[in-house]
mmCIF file of C-alpha atoms in Angstrom:
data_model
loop_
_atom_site.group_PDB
_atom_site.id
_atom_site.type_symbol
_atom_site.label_atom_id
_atom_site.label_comp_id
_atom_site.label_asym_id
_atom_site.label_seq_id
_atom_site.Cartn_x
_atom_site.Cartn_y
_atom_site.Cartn_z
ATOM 1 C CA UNK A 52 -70.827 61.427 68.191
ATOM 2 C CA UNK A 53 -69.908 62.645 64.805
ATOM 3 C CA UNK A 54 -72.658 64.382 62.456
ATOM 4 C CA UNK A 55 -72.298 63.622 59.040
ATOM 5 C CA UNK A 56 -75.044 66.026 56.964
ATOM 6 C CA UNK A 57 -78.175 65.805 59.288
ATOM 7 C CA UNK A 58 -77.181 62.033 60.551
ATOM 8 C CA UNK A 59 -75.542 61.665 63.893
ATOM 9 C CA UNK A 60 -72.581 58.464 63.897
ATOM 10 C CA UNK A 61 -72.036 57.192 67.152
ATOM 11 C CA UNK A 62 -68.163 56.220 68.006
ATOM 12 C CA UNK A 63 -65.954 54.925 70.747
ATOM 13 C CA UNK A 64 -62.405 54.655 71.285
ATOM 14 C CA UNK A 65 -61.021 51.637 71.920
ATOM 15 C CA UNK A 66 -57.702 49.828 71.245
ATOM 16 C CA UNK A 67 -56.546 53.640 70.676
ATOM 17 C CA UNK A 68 -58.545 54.231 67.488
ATOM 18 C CA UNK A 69 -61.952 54.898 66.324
ATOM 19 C CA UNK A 70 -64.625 52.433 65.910
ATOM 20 C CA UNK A 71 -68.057 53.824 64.441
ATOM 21 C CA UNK A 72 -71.299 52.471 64.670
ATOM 22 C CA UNK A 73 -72.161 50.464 60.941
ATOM 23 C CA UNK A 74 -75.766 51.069 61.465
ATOM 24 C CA UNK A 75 -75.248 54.557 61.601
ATOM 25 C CA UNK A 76 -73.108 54.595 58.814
ATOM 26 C CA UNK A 77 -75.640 52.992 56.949
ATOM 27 C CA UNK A 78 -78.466 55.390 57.579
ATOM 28 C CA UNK A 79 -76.288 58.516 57.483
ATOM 29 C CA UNK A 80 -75.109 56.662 53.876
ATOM 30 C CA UNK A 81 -78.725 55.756 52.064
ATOM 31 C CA UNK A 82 -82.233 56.557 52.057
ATOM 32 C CA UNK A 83 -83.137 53.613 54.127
ATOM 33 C CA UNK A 84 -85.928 53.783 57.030
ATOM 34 C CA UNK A 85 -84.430 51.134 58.297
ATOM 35 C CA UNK A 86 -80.457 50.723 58.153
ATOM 36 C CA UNK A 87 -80.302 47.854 60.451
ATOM 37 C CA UNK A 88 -82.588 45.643 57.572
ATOM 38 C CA UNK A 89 -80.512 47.115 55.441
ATOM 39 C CA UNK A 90 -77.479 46.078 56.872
ATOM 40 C CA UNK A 91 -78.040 42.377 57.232
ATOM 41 C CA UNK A 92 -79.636 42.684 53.855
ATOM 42 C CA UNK A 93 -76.452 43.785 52.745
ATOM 43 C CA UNK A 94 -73.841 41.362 54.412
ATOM 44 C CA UNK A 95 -75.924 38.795 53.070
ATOM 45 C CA UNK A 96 -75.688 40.431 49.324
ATOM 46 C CA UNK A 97 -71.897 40.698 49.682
ATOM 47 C CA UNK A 98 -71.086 37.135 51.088
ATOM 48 C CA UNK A 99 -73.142 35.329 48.116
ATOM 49 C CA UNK A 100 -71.359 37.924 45.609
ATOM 50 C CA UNK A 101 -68.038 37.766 47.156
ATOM 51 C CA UNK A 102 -67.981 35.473 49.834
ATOM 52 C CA UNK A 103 -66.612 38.021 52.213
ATOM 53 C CA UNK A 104 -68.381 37.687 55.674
ATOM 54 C CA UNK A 105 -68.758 41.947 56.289
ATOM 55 C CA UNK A 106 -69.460 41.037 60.135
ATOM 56 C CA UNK A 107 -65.875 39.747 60.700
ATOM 57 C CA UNK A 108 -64.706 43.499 59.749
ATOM 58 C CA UNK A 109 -67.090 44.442 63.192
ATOM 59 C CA UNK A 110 -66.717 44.192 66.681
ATOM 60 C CA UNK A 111 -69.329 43.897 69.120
ATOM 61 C CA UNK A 112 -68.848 47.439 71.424
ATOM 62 C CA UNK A 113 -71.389 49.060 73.574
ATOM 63 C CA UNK A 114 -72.645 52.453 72.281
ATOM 64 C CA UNK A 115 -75.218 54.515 73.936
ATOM 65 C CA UNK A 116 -78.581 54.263 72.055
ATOM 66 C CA UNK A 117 -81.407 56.603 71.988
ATOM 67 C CA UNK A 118 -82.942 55.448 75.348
ATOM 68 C CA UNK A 119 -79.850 56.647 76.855
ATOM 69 C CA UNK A 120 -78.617 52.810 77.441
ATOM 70 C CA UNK A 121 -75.625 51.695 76.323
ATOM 71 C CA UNK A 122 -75.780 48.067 73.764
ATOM 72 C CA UNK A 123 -73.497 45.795 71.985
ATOM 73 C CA UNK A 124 -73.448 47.341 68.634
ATOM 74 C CA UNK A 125 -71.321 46.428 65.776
ATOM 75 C CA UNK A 126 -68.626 49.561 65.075
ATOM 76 C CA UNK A 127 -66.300 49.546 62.250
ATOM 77 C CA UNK A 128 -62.726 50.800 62.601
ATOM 78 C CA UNK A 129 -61.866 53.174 60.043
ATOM 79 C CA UNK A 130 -60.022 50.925 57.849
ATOM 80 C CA UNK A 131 -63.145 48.687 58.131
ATOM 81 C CA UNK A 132 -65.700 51.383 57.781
ATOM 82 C CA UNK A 133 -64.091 52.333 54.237
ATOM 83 C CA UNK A 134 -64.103 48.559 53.408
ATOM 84 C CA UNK A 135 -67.856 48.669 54.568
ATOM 85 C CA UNK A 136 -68.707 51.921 52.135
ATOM 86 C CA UNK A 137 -67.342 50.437 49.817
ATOM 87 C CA UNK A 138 -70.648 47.783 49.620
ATOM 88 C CA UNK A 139 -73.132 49.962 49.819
ATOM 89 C CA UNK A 140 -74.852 51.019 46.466
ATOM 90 C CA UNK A 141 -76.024 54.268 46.988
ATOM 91 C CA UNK A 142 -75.560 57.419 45.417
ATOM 92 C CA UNK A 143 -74.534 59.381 48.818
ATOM 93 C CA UNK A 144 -71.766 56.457 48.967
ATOM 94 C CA UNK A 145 -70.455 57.437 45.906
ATOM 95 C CA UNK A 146 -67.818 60.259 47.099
ATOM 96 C CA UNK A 147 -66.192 57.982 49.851
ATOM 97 C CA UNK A 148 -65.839 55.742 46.860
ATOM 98 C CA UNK A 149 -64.107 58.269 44.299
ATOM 99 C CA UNK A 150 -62.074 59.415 47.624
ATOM 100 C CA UNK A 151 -60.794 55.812 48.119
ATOM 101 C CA UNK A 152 -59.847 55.292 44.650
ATOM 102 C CA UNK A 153 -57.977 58.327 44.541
ATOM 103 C CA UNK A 154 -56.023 57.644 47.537
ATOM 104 C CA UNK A 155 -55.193 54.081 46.495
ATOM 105 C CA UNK A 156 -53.842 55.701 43.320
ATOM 106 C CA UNK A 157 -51.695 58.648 45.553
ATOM 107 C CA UNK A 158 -50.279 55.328 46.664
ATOM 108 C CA UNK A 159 -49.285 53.793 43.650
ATOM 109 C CA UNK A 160 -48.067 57.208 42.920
ATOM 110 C CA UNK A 161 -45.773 57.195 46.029
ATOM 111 C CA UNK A 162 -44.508 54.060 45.780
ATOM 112 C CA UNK A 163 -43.337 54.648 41.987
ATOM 113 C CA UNK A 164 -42.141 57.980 43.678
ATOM 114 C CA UNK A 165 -41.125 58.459 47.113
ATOM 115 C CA UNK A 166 -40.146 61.928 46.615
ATOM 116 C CA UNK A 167 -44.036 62.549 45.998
ATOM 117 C CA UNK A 168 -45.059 61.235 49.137
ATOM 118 C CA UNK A 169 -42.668 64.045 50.926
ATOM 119 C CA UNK A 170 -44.633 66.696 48.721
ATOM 120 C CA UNK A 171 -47.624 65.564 49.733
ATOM 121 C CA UNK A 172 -46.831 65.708 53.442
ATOM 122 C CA UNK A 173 -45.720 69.760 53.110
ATOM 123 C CA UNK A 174 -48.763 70.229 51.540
ATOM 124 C CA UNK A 175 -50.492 68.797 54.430
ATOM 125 C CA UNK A 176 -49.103 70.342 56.898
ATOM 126 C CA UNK A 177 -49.230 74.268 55.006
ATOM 127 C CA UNK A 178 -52.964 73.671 54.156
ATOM 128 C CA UNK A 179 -53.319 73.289 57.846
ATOM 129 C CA UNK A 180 -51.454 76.454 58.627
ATOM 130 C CA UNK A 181 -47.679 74.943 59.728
ATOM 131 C CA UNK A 182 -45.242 77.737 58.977
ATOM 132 C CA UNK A 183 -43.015 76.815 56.115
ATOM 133 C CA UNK A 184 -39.634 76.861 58.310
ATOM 134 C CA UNK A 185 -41.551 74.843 60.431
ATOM 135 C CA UNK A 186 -42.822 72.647 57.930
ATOM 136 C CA UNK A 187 -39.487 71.755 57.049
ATOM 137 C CA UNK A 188 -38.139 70.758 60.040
ATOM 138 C CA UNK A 189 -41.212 67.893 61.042
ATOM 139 C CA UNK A 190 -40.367 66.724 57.201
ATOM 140 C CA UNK A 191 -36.843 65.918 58.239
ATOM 141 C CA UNK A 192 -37.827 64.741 61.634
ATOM 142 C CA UNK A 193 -39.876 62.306 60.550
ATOM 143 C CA UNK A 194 -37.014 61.156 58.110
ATOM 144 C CA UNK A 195 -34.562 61.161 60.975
ATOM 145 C CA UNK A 196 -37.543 58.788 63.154
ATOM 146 C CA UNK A 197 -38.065 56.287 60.152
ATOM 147 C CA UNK A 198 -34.044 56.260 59.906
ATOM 148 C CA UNK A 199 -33.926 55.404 63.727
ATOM 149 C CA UNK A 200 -36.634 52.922 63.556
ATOM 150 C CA UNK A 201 -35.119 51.191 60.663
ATOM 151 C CA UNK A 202 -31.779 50.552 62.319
ATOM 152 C CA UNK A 203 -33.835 49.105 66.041
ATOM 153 C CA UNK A 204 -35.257 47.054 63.409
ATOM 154 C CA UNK A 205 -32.113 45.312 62.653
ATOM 155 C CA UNK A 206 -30.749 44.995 66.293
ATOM 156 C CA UNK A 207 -34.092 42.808 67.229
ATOM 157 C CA UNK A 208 -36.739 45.756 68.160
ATOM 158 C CA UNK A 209 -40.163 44.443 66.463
ATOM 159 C CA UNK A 210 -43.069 44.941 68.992
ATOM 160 C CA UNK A 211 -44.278 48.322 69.042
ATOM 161 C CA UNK A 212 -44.133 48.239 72.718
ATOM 162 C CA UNK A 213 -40.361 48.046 72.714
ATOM 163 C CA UNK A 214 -40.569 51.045 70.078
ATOM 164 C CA UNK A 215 -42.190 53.127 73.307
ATOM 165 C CA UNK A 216 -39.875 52.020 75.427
ATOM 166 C CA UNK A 217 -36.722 53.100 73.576
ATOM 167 C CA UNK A 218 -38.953 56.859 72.210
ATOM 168 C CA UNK A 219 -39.591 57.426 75.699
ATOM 169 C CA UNK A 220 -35.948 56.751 76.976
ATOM 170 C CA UNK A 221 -34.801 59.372 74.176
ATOM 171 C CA UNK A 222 -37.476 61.887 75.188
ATOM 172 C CA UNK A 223 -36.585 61.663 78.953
ATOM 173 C CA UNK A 224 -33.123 62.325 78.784
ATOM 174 C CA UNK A 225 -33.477 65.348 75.896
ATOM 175 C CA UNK A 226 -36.796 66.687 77.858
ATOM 176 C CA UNK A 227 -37.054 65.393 81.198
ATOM 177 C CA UNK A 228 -40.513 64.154 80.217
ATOM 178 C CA UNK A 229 -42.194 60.926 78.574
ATOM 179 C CA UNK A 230 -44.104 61.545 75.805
ATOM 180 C CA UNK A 231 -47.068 61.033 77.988
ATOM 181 C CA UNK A 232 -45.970 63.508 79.787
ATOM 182 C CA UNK A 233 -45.115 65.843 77.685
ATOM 183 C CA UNK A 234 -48.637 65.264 76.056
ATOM 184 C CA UNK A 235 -50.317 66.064 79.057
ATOM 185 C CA UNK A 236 -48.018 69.071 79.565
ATOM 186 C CA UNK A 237 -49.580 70.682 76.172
ATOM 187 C CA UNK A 238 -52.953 69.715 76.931
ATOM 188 C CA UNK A 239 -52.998 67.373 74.445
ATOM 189 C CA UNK A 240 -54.862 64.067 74.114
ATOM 190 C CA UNK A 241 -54.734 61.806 71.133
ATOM 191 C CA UNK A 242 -53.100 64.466 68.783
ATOM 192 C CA UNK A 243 -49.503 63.903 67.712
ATOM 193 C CA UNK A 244 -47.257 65.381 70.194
ATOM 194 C CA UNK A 245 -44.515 66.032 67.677
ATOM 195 C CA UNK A 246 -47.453 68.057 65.564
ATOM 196 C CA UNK A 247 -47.360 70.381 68.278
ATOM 197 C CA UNK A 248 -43.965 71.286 68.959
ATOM 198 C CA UNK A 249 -42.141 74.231 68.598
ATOM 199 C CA UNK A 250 -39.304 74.427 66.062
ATOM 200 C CA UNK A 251 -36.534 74.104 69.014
ATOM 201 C CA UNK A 252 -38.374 71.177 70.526
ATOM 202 C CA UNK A 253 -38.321 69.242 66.932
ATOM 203 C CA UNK A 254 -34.996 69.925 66.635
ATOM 204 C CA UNK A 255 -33.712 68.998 69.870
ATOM 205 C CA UNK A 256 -35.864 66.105 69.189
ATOM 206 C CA UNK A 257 -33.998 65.175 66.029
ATOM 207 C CA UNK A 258 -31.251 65.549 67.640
ATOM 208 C CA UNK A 259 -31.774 63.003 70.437
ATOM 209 C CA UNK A 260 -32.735 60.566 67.652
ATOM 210 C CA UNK A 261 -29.821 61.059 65.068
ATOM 211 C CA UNK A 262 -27.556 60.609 67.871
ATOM 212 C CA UNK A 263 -29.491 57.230 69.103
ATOM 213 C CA UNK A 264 -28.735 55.754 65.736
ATOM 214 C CA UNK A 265 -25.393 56.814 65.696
ATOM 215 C CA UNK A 266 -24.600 55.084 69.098
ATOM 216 C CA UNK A 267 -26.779 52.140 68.510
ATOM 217 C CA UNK A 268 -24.812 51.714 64.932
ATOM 218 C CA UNK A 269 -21.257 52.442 65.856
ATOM 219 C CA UNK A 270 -21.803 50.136 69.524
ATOM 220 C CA UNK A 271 -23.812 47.521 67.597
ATOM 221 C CA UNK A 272 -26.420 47.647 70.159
ATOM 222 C CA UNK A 273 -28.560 44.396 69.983
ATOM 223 C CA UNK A 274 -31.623 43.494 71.529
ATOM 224 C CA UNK A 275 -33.802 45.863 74.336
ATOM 225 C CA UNK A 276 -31.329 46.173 77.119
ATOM 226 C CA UNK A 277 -28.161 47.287 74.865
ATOM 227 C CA UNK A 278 -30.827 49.739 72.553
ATOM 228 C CA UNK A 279 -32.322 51.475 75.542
ATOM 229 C CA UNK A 280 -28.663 52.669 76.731
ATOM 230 C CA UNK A 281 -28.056 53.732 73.163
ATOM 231 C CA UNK A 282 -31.463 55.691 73.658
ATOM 232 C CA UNK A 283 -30.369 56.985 76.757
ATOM 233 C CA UNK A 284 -27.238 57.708 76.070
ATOM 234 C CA UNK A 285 -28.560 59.557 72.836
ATOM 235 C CA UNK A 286 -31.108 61.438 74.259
ATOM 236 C CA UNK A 287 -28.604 62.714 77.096
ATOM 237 C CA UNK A 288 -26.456 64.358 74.359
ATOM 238 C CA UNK A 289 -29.495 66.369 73.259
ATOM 239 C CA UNK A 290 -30.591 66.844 76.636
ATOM 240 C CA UNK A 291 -26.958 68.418 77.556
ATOM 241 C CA UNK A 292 -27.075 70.400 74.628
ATOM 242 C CA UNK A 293 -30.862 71.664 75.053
ATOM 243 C CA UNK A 294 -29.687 72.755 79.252
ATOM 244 C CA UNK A 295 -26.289 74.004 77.472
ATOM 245 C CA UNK A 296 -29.157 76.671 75.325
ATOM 246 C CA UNK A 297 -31.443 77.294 77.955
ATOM 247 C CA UNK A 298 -29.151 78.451 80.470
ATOM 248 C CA UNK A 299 -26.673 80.965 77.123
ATOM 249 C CA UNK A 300 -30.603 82.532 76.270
ATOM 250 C CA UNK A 301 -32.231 82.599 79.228
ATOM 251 C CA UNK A 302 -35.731 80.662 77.998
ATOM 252 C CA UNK A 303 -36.692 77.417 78.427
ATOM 253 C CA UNK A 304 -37.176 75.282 74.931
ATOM 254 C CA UNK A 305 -40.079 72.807 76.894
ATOM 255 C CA UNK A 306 -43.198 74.881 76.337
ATOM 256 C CA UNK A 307 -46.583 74.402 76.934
ATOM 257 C CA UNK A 308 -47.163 75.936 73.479
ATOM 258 C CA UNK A 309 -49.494 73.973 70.715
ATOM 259 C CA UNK A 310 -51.071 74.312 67.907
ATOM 260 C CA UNK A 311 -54.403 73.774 68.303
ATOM 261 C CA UNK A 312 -56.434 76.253 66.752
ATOM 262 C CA UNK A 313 -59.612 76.148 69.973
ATOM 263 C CA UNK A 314 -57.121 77.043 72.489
ATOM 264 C CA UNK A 315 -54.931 79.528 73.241
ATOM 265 C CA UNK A 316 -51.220 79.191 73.350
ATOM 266 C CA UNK A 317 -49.718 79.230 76.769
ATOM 267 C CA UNK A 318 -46.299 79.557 78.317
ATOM 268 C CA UNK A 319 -44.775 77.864 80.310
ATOM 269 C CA UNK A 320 -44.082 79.432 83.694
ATOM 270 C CA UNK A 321 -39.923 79.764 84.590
ATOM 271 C CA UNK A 322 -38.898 77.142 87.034
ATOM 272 C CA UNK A 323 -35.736 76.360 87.909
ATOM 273 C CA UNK A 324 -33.093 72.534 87.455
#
């Protein structure tokens, strides 16, 4: 559960994001005593007004109700929940509303702008507490990933499960470790790993992917097979050069080090290749 002000929103994960109850939204949202009249009230308000059927934005999911029993209940992603808000005529809706619209207009803003969109991402990352030098450095990683992506794009990578494939190539021949792994090795769960690297591991990390799309360009890898030797092949070079560091400074650059602020940083214990 999430609490929003005195309500309580149930949620679930599923299909590796969010979904949240709608009733709950609904009562956390208005002054209703009862959000679930409210809510078919309301679906049937916005499909005479706009024809748009809200329920097809839902899917059925079983939450736990108050009986401790768990029930098909329609949950909202968050995409949908927004859409969902965005019905509801209440003065405790209004925020979410003003939010939305100000977003959609950061948009407009970025697209006119790209370099804006870069801004806004520092920002981001300071107000959460990212050093600056460190800031810096997942800016122009995530450059170097939307470079890499771009050019599988052209050799015939589309489905995002080929994407994994190919990132977790790179990351086991710079790390020795699958994202998954590596996840699990900083005792993360659905946080961004890359969020929660050090600045040697983003750079080694950059490094395994700027060399990727170097090989992949200059061997004009096409299709799966031919990309995930480019990947391997490019995360070796990092790899070589990461084991080339560790053994001229004596420290290991994998680290069980993160950044999340309930838990206390930990190192990771030497061990021997």
């Amino acid at each position: 559960m999430i609490v929003f002000g005195a309500k309580q929103i149930r949620r679930i994960w599923h299909d590796d994001q969010w979904f949240f109850s709608v009733v709950d939204i609904i009562g956390a949202l208005t002054d209703s005593e009862n959000p679930r009249d409210y809510w078919y009230r309301m679906k049937q308000r916005e499909k005479e007004s706009s024809g748009i059927e809200l329920s097809t934005l839902c899917r059925q999911l079983k939450l736990v109700s108050s009986d401790g029993k768990a029930y098909p209940t329609e949950a909202a992603s968050t995409e949908a929940a927004f859409r969902i808000i965005q019905s509801i005529p209440s003065p405790k809706a209004e925020p979410f509303k003003r939010w939305l619209a100000e977003v959609g207009y950061q948009r407009v803003q970025e697209i006119e702008n790209p370099e804006l969109a870069q801004q806004r991402m520092r920002k981001l990352y300071q107000d959460k507490g990212y050093p600056d030098d460190w800031v810096e450095k997942r800016v122009r990683g995530i450059a170097v990933r939307d470079e890499l992506t771009s050019e599988w794009q052209k050799r015939g990578i589309q489905d995002q499960k080929d994407f994994a494939i190919l990132t977790g190539e790179i990351s086991k021949a710079t790390f020795g470790l699958t994202p998954a792994d590596y996840k699990k090795l900083k005792g993360l769960k659905r946080e961004n790993l890359r969020d929660h690297m050090t600045d040697l591991e983003l750079i080694f990390t950059m490094l395994g992917e700027a060399a990727t799309t170097e090989i992949a360009r200059n061997k004009n890898a096409q299709g799966l097979l031919k990309n995930k030797l480019a990947a391997k092949a490019g995360g070796s070079v990092a790899g070589n050069a990461r084991r080339q560091l560790e053994a001229k400074s004596g420290r290991k650059v994998i680290t069980r080090d993160n950044y999340l602020i309930d838990k206390p940083k930990r190192k990771l214990p030497p061990k021997s290749e």
